[in-house]
Tab-separated table of C-alpha atoms in Angstrom:
chain	number	residue	atom	x	y	z
A	1	UNK	CA	-7.065	-16.849	-18.219
A	2	UNK	CA	-4.993	-13.343	-19.964
A	3	UNK	CA	-1.169	-12.839	-17.603
A	4	UNK	CA	-2.161	-11.240	-14.264
A	5	UNK	CA	0.381	-8.720	-15.376
A	6	UNK	CA	-1.800	-7.873	-18.170
A	7	UNK	CA	-4.574	-7.682	-16.497
A	8	UNK	CA	-3.380	-5.884	-13.593
A	9	UNK	CA	-1.979	-2.824	-15.900
A	10	UNK	CA	-5.538	-2.950	-17.697
A	11	UNK	CA	-7.751	-3.265	-14.373
A	12	UNK	CA	-5.240	-0.404	-12.998
A	13	UNK	CA	-5.251	2.325	-15.591
A	14	UNK	CA	-8.786	1.897	-15.632
A	15	UNK	CA	-9.599	2.927	-12.034
A	16	UNK	CA	-7.006	5.447	-12.189
A	17	UNK	CA	-8.449	7.056	-15.576
A	18	UNK	CA	-11.882	6.695	-13.868
A	19	UNK	CA	-10.546	8.619	-10.498
A	20	UNK	CA	-8.504	11.272	-12.267
A	21	UNK	CA	-11.618	11.622	-14.575
A	22	UNK	CA	-14.377	12.337	-11.057
A	23	UNK	CA	-11.369	14.712	-9.378
A	24	UNK	CA	-11.060	12.568	-6.434
A	25	UNK	CA	-7.452	12.870	-6.090
A	26	UNK	CA	-6.847	15.970	-3.438
A	27	UNK	CA	-3.245	17.795	-2.923
A	28	UNK	CA	-2.186	17.549	0.417
A	29	UNK	CA	1.005	18.479	2.606
A	30	UNK	CA	2.954	16.267	4.727
A	31	UNK	CA	1.367	14.399	8.169
A	32	UNK	CA	1.424	17.025	11.141
A	33	UNK	CA	4.525	18.349	12.792
A	34	UNK	CA	3.682	17.069	16.465
A	35	UNK	CA	2.812	13.326	15.916
A	36	UNK	CA	3.032	10.703	13.133
A	37	UNK	CA	-0.700	9.615	11.831
A	38	UNK	CA	-0.865	5.667	11.572
A	39	UNK	CA	-4.050	3.829	10.172
A	40	UNK	CA	-4.249	0.510	11.097
A	41	UNK	CA	-6.864	-1.525	8.024
A	42	UNK	CA	-7.683	-5.286	7.987
A	43	UNK	CA	-9.721	-8.184	8.406
A	44	UNK	CA	-9.180	-10.478	11.289
A	45	UNK	CA	-5.427	-11.483	10.949
A	46	UNK	CA	-5.137	-7.580	11.840
A	47	UNK	CA	-7.820	-7.146	14.251
A	48	UNK	CA	-6.506	-10.284	16.249
A	49	UNK	CA	-10.273	-11.694	17.318
A	50	UNK	CA	-9.062	-13.724	20.468
A	51	UNK	CA	-5.443	-13.238	21.128
A	52	UNK	CA	-5.638	-11.201	23.727
A	53	UNK	CA	-8.615	-8.440	25.777
A	54	UNK	CA	-10.952	-7.427	23.634
A	55	UNK	CA	-10.536	-3.583	22.329
A	56	UNK	CA	-12.699	-2.068	23.271
A	57	UNK	CA	-12.989	-3.751	26.775
A	58	UNK	CA	-15.975	-6.136	27.589
A	59	UNK	CA	-19.004	-3.895	28.482
A	60	UNK	CA	-17.570	-0.484	26.698
A	61	UNK	CA	-20.496	1.217	25.005
A	62	UNK	CA	-18.344	1.942	22.456
A	63	UNK	CA	-17.869	-2.072	21.322
A	64	UNK	CA	-18.958	-2.283	17.701
A	65	UNK	CA	-17.980	-6.027	16.950
A	66	UNK	CA	-15.297	-6.138	15.284
A	67	UNK	CA	-13.047	-8.003	17.635
A	68	UNK	CA	-9.772	-5.872	18.034
A	69	UNK	CA	-7.503	-7.623	20.431
A	70	UNK	CA	-4.535	-6.419	22.755
A	71	UNK	CA	-2.065	-8.209	21.048
A	72	UNK	CA	-2.833	-8.384	17.305
A	73	UNK	CA	0.063	-7.030	16.062
A	74	UNK	CA	-0.802	-3.156	15.221
A	75	UNK	CA	-1.205	-3.135	19.294
A	76	UNK	CA	1.803	-4.363	19.509
A	77	UNK	CA	3.998	-2.788	17.036
A	78	UNK	CA	1.850	0.282	18.910
A	79	UNK	CA	3.619	-0.567	21.723
A	80	UNK	CA	6.971	-0.478	20.217
A	81	UNK	CA	6.743	3.070	18.487
A	82	UNK	CA	5.964	4.953	21.623
A	83	UNK	CA	7.945	7.714	19.779
A	84	UNK	CA	9.990	7.545	16.405
A	85	UNK	CA	12.434	9.709	16.368
A	86	UNK	CA	12.429	10.634	20.306
A	87	UNK	CA	10.312	13.543	20.835
A	88	UNK	CA	7.604	12.278	18.242
A	89	UNK	CA	5.292	10.094	18.972
A	90	UNK	CA	3.658	7.733	16.631
A	91	UNK	CA	-0.384	7.893	16.542
A	92	UNK	CA	-2.466	4.629	15.707
A	93	UNK	CA	-5.872	4.373	14.246
A	94	UNK	CA	-6.797	0.958	14.011
A	95	UNK	CA	-10.076	0.311	13.000
A	96	UNK	CA	-9.414	-3.406	11.544
A	97	UNK	CA	-12.264	-5.863	11.652
A	98	UNK	CA	-13.006	-9.472	11.579
A	99	UNK	CA	-14.346	-10.977	8.561
A	100	UNK	CA	-13.559	-7.747	6.502
A	101	UNK	CA	-13.587	-8.026	2.842
A	102	UNK	CA	-11.442	-6.368	0.224
A	103	UNK	CA	-14.489	-4.049	-0.613
A	104	UNK	CA	-15.318	-3.213	3.137
A	105	UNK	CA	-11.804	-1.250	3.186
A	106	UNK	CA	-12.547	1.488	0.799
A	107	UNK	CA	-16.269	1.461	-0.366
A	108	UNK	CA	-18.749	-0.897	1.774
A	109	UNK	CA	-20.196	-0.466	4.513
A	110	UNK	CA	-19.500	-3.837	6.978
A	111	UNK	CA	-22.003	-5.787	9.350
A	112	UNK	CA	-20.266	-7.417	11.748
A	113	UNK	CA	-20.809	-10.584	13.510
A	114	UNK	CA	-18.777	-10.869	16.376
A	115	UNK	CA	-19.871	-14.077	18.682
A	116	UNK	CA	-18.639	-11.931	21.797
A	117	UNK	CA	-21.005	-9.960	23.904
A	118	UNK	CA	-23.856	-9.153	20.739
A	119	UNK	CA	-26.211	-6.461	21.002
A	120	UNK	CA	-29.877	-7.340	21.201
A	121	UNK	CA	-30.657	-6.818	17.629
A	122	UNK	CA	-27.153	-7.614	16.311
A	123	UNK	CA	-24.408	-5.798	15.560
A	124	UNK	CA	-24.943	-2.369	13.345
A	125	UNK	CA	-22.887	-1.579	10.052
A	126	UNK	CA	-19.990	0.247	10.746
A	127	UNK	CA	-18.672	2.334	7.747
A	128	UNK	CA	-15.613	1.295	5.106
A	129	UNK	CA	-12.598	1.768	7.238
A	130	UNK	CA	-10.716	4.840	5.573
A	131	UNK	CA	-13.494	6.802	6.460
A	132	UNK	CA	-13.316	5.234	10.136
A	133	UNK	CA	-9.847	5.849	10.065
A	134	UNK	CA	-10.409	9.425	8.548
A	135	UNK	CA	-7.694	9.054	6.155
A	136	UNK	CA	-6.444	12.120	4.253
A	137	UNK	CA	-4.149	14.888	4.272
A	138	UNK	CA	-2.224	14.136	7.287
A	139	UNK	CA	-2.104	10.344	6.843
A	140	UNK	CA	1.718	9.100	7.283
A	141	UNK	CA	1.690	5.826	7.077
A	142	UNK	CA	-1.506	3.139	6.151
A	143	UNK	CA	-0.991	-0.538	6.318
A	144	UNK	CA	-3.014	-2.845	5.130
A	145	UNK	CA	-4.147	-6.655	5.855
A	146	UNK	CA	-7.056	-8.136	3.711
A	147	UNK	CA	-7.751	-10.310	1.413
A	148	UNK	CA	-8.509	-13.837	2.499
A	149	UNK	CA	-12.485	-13.023	3.044
A	150	UNK	CA	-12.563	-11.883	-0.618
A	151	UNK	CA	-12.380	-15.059	-1.950
A	152	UNK	CA	-13.285	-16.114	0.807
A	153	UNK	CA	-10.514	-18.652	1.933
A	154	UNK	CA	-12.797	-19.456	5.654
A	155	UNK	CA	-15.050	-21.028	3.600
A	156	UNK	CA	-13.574	-23.004	1.628
A	157	UNK	CA	-11.798	-24.254	4.431
A	158	UNK	CA	-15.348	-25.013	5.572
A	159	UNK	CA	-16.048	-26.533	2.016
A	160	UNK	CA	-12.866	-28.627	2.740
A	161	UNK	CA	-13.581	-29.934	6.049
A	162	UNK	CA	-16.785	-31.156	4.098
A	163	UNK	CA	-15.751	-32.537	0.860
A	164	UNK	CA	-12.639	-34.192	3.276
A	165	UNK	CA	-15.535	-35.979	5.382
A	166	UNK	CA	-17.167	-37.358	2.260
A	167	UNK	CA	-14.377	-38.375	0.380
A	168	UNK	CA	-14.158	-36.030	-2.523
A	169	UNK	CA	-11.872	-33.446	-3.351
A	170	UNK	CA	-11.458	-29.979	-2.559
A	171	UNK	CA	-9.628	-29.140	-5.065
A	172	UNK	CA	-11.920	-30.275	-8.164
A	173	UNK	CA	-14.433	-28.951	-6.607
A	174	UNK	CA	-12.865	-25.562	-6.864
A	175	UNK	CA	-10.996	-26.294	-10.023
A	176	UNK	CA	-14.127	-27.179	-11.883
A	177	UNK	CA	-17.412	-26.341	-9.869
A	178	UNK	CA	-20.779	-26.605	-10.092
A	179	UNK	CA	-23.444	-23.791	-11.163
A	180	UNK	CA	-23.089	-20.668	-9.480
A	181	UNK	CA	-19.478	-21.694	-8.113
A	182	UNK	CA	-16.836	-19.558	-9.205
A	183	UNK	CA	-13.643	-21.446	-9.565
A	184	UNK	CA	-10.638	-20.316	-7.967
A	185	UNK	CA	-8.614	-18.869	-10.806
A	186	UNK	CA	-11.995	-16.571	-11.269
A	187	UNK	CA	-11.763	-15.845	-7.369
A	188	UNK	CA	-8.486	-14.763	-7.749
A	189	UNK	CA	-8.702	-12.711	-10.546
A	190	UNK	CA	-11.589	-10.666	-8.810
A	191	UNK	CA	-9.847	-10.428	-6.063
A	192	UNK	CA	-6.837	-8.430	-8.080
A	193	UNK	CA	-8.875	-6.202	-9.094
A	194	UNK	CA	-10.717	-5.150	-6.175
A	195	UNK	CA	-7.317	-4.645	-4.670
A	196	UNK	CA	-6.296	-2.540	-7.297
A	197	UNK	CA	-9.733	-0.322	-6.676
A	198	UNK	CA	-8.470	-0.594	-2.942
A	199	UNK	CA	-5.561	0.617	-2.900
A	200	UNK	CA	-5.948	3.883	-5.882
A	201	UNK	CA	-9.067	4.396	-3.398
A	202	UNK	CA	-6.749	4.579	-0.444
A	203	UNK	CA	-4.004	6.909	-1.692
A	204	UNK	CA	-6.629	8.777	-2.983
A	205	UNK	CA	-7.950	9.410	0.660
A	206	UNK	CA	-4.899	9.150	2.130
A	207	UNK	CA	-2.463	11.439	-0.897
A	208	UNK	CA	0.772	11.497	1.172
A	209	UNK	CA	0.794	8.138	3.326
A	210	UNK	CA	3.097	5.560	2.525
A	211	UNK	CA	1.025	2.491	2.342
A	212	UNK	CA	1.943	-0.536	3.680
A	213	UNK	CA	0.515	-4.034	2.553
A	214	UNK	CA	1.036	-6.955	4.820
A	215	UNK	CA	0.661	-10.661	3.381
A	216	UNK	CA	-1.117	-13.625	4.974
A	217	UNK	CA	1.549	-16.073	7.160
A	218	UNK	CA	2.137	-19.809	6.359
A	219	UNK	CA	-1.378	-21.324	8.240
A	220	UNK	CA	-0.782	-24.571	6.345
A	221	UNK	CA	2.169	-27.303	6.036
A	222	UNK	CA	4.859	-27.213	3.533
A	223	UNK	CA	3.748	-30.858	3.128
A	224	UNK	CA	0.178	-32.012	3.939
A	225	UNK	CA	0.597	-35.281	5.173
A	226	UNK	CA	2.187	-33.683	8.633
A	227	UNK	CA	-1.493	-33.069	9.382
A	228	UNK	CA	-3.380	-35.409	11.452
A	229	UNK	CA	-6.778	-35.516	9.853
A	230	UNK	CA	-8.341	-36.894	13.372
A	231	UNK	CA	-6.949	-33.357	15.032
A	232	UNK	CA	-9.318	-30.536	14.819
A	233	UNK	CA	-6.980	-28.507	16.724
A	234	UNK	CA	-5.195	-28.819	13.312
A	235	UNK	CA	-6.576	-28.948	9.920
A	236	UNK	CA	-9.555	-31.751	10.609
A	237	UNK	CA	-10.859	-34.582	7.576
A	238	UNK	CA	-8.816	-31.868	4.864
A	239	UNK	CA	-7.742	-34.399	2.736
A	240	UNK	CA	-3.731	-33.838	2.637
A	241	UNK	CA	-3.902	-33.408	-1.135
A	242	UNK	CA	-6.320	-30.765	-0.838
A	243	UNK	CA	-4.253	-29.052	2.151
A	244	UNK	CA	-1.238	-29.169	-0.231
A	245	UNK	CA	-3.496	-27.834	-3.014
A	246	UNK	CA	-4.886	-24.849	-0.930
A	247	UNK	CA	-1.110	-24.056	0.287
A	248	UNK	CA	0.086	-23.562	-3.357
A	249	UNK	CA	-2.874	-22.438	-5.435
A	250	UNK	CA	-5.414	-20.383	-2.949
A	251	UNK	CA	-2.991	-19.184	-0.147
A	252	UNK	CA	0.569	-18.866	-2.248
A	253	UNK	CA	-0.860	-17.395	-4.969
A	254	UNK	CA	-3.388	-14.716	-2.721
A	255	UNK	CA	-0.198	-13.344	-1.159
A	256	UNK	CA	1.268	-13.594	-4.639
A	257	UNK	CA	-1.702	-11.001	-6.131
A	258	UNK	CA	-1.464	-9.050	-3.035
A	259	UNK	CA	2.464	-8.547	-3.499
A	260	UNK	CA	2.048	-8.205	-7.692
A	261	UNK	CA	-0.812	-5.322	-6.840
A	262	UNK	CA	1.448	-3.552	-4.284
A	263	UNK	CA	4.598	-3.276	-5.884
A	264	UNK	CA	2.493	-2.359	-9.303
A	265	UNK	CA	1.312	1.076	-7.608
A	266	UNK	CA	4.905	1.724	-5.329
A	267	UNK	CA	3.897	0.338	-2.112
A	268	UNK	CA	5.148	-1.703	0.345
A	269	UNK	CA	4.679	-5.073	0.778
A	270	UNK	CA	5.390	-7.084	4.128
A	271	UNK	CA	6.051	-11.097	3.754
A	272	UNK	CA	5.070	-13.133	7.159
A	273	UNK	CA	4.532	-15.988	5.182
A	274	UNK	CA	8.326	-17.005	4.992
A	275	UNK	CA	9.285	-16.335	8.790
A	276	UNK	CA	6.396	-18.382	9.724
A	277	UNK	CA	6.976	-21.207	7.439
A	278	UNK	CA	7.107	-24.327	9.737
A	279	UNK	CA	4.954	-22.990	12.193
A	280	UNK	CA	1.558	-23.817	10.962
A	281	UNK	CA	-1.986	-25.151	12.316
A	282	UNK	CA	-0.669	-28.604	12.042
A	283	UNK	CA	2.667	-27.822	14.571
A	284	UNK	CA	2.697	-28.888	18.118
A	285	UNK	CA	1.584	-26.443	20.703
A	286	UNK	CA	4.734	-24.226	22.086
A	287	UNK	CA	5.619	-24.499	18.116
A	288	UNK	CA	2.512	-23.628	16.127
A	289	UNK	CA	1.955	-19.848	15.540
A	290	UNK	CA	-1.239	-20.428	13.812
A	291	UNK	CA	-4.366	-22.569	15.757
A	292	UNK	CA	-6.318	-24.918	13.896
A	293	UNK	CA	-10.069	-25.453	12.818
A	294	UNK	CA	-10.066	-26.002	17.802
A	295	UNK	CA	-7.603	-24.373	19.456
A	296	UNK	CA	-6.714	-22.056	22.270
A	297	UNK	CA	-8.408	-18.699	23.270
A	298	UNK	CA	-9.577	-16.834	26.249
A	299	UNK	CA	-12.960	-17.658	28.012
A	300	UNK	CA	-14.844	-15.281	26.712
A	301	UNK	CA	-14.112	-16.693	23.112
A	302	UNK	CA	-16.959	-19.127	21.871
A	303	UNK	CA	-16.316	-22.648	21.965
A	304	UNK	CA	-19.180	-23.793	19.238
A	305	UNK	CA	-19.162	-22.189	15.668
A	306	UNK	CA	-22.909	-21.252	15.441
A	307	UNK	CA	-25.367	-22.720	12.388
A	308	UNK	CA	-22.870	-26.008	12.570
A	309	UNK	CA	-22.408	-28.985	14.834
A	310	UNK	CA	-18.832	-28.035	15.366
A	311	UNK	CA	-18.120	-27.450	19.037
A	312	UNK	CA	-14.556	-27.608	20.332
A	313	UNK	CA	-15.791	-27.562	23.768
A	314	UNK	CA	-15.897	-30.855	23.783
A	315	UNK	CA	-12.155	-30.894	23.374
A	316	UNK	CA	-11.744	-28.470	25.918
A	317	UNK	CA	-10.670	-26.039	22.921
A	318	UNK	CA	-12.187	-22.678	21.524
A	319	UNK	CA	-13.428	-22.237	17.496
A	320	UNK	CA	-9.833	-20.560	16.706
A	321	UNK	CA	-10.946	-21.429	12.574
A	322	UNK	CA	-6.642	-21.149	11.258
A	323	UNK	CA	-6.207	-18.156	12.973
A	324	UNK	CA	-2.872	-16.798	13.996
A	325	UNK	CA	-1.908	-17.177	18.047
A	326	UNK	CA	-0.210	-14.539	19.660
A	327	UNK	CA	2.820	-15.794	18.763
A	328	UNK	CA	1.972	-15.456	15.199
A	329	UNK	CA	0.746	-11.675	15.528
A	330	UNK	CA	3.992	-11.092	17.168
A	331	UNK	CA	5.993	-12.095	14.460
A	332	UNK	CA	3.856	-9.903	11.926
A	333	UNK	CA	4.297	-6.915	14.236
A	334	UNK	CA	8.114	-7.158	14.106
A	335	UNK	CA	8.575	-7.447	10.401
A	336	UNK	CA	5.577	-4.580	10.632
A	337	UNK	CA	7.282	-2.203	13.189
A	338	UNK	CA	10.255	-2.813	10.671
A	339	UNK	CA	8.689	-1.312	7.543
A	340	UNK	CA	7.113	1.003	9.615
A	341	UNK	CA	10.436	2.644	10.991
A	342	UNK	CA	11.790	2.552	7.210
A	343	UNK	CA	9.044	4.103	5.522
A	344	UNK	CA	8.706	7.005	8.370
A	345	UNK	CA	12.614	7.323	7.913
A	346	UNK	CA	11.881	7.841	3.800
A	347	UNK	CA	9.233	10.599	4.989
């Protein structure tokens, strides 16, 4: 496989030439004089899904199935940035959406999959997030937390659970995959290409904005043997060897890809992995910043995973599928807030 940096340069050049040839790069002025405009884009690790009260509230006609919540990091940061500097508020437009892929940020419509009070006909498709956020000349800050669903990391976790039950290797499955399944190398290469195209489109849509990308936290322990394979509140049946492989060859490589592409574009990358080591899904309650396959969530969040036999209600838990809890979002918020403050000072 071609070296990632060489591939990145080739792909970025191609995307840049295509945008220039289409005259898609508008000129513009600085942000609005009366307030700073911040758009938060991303997937469920940005939206929050179960870490607070639903946004919009349950029963609100404007609910869209994206599962944004209070206590998710954009909401936490927004409360801290009431004014910056004094007299000039920061206005947040959070359009993050659970299950969003990289393509859903800039080019594809997404059909939300929220299990919480769906409409009779299901959730209608929503526009790409750069359109929903109305990115433009006046946008000052764009934060982006996306990439996992494009592998997809959640689907890989479920496959690893399945492989673990049958005594098979998840690593072998994705290193030498069956026909019709991408290898992990091909997945990461594709994600890099998609991330390049997405960032180019974000910059094209918001030419004056400071763009901040957000990596993923340490949801897996530094040592797979820390996990109890009988505990669904951790990583369930995933083998210790596969936990180590998922950490080093998938999660860390995904973060490295996001960081590499971000730095190529001159954007700021927020590392939340380093600060979250030791707070993974296999730690005890009170220490973990991420819930396991089953975990603690508000009563409105479901206990059963549709289409499967998984029922966390049997152990008094909810379906959390390895997502950050409120403490995890608070940690991410601290790092994102710092990055935003630095970016605004540089304007």
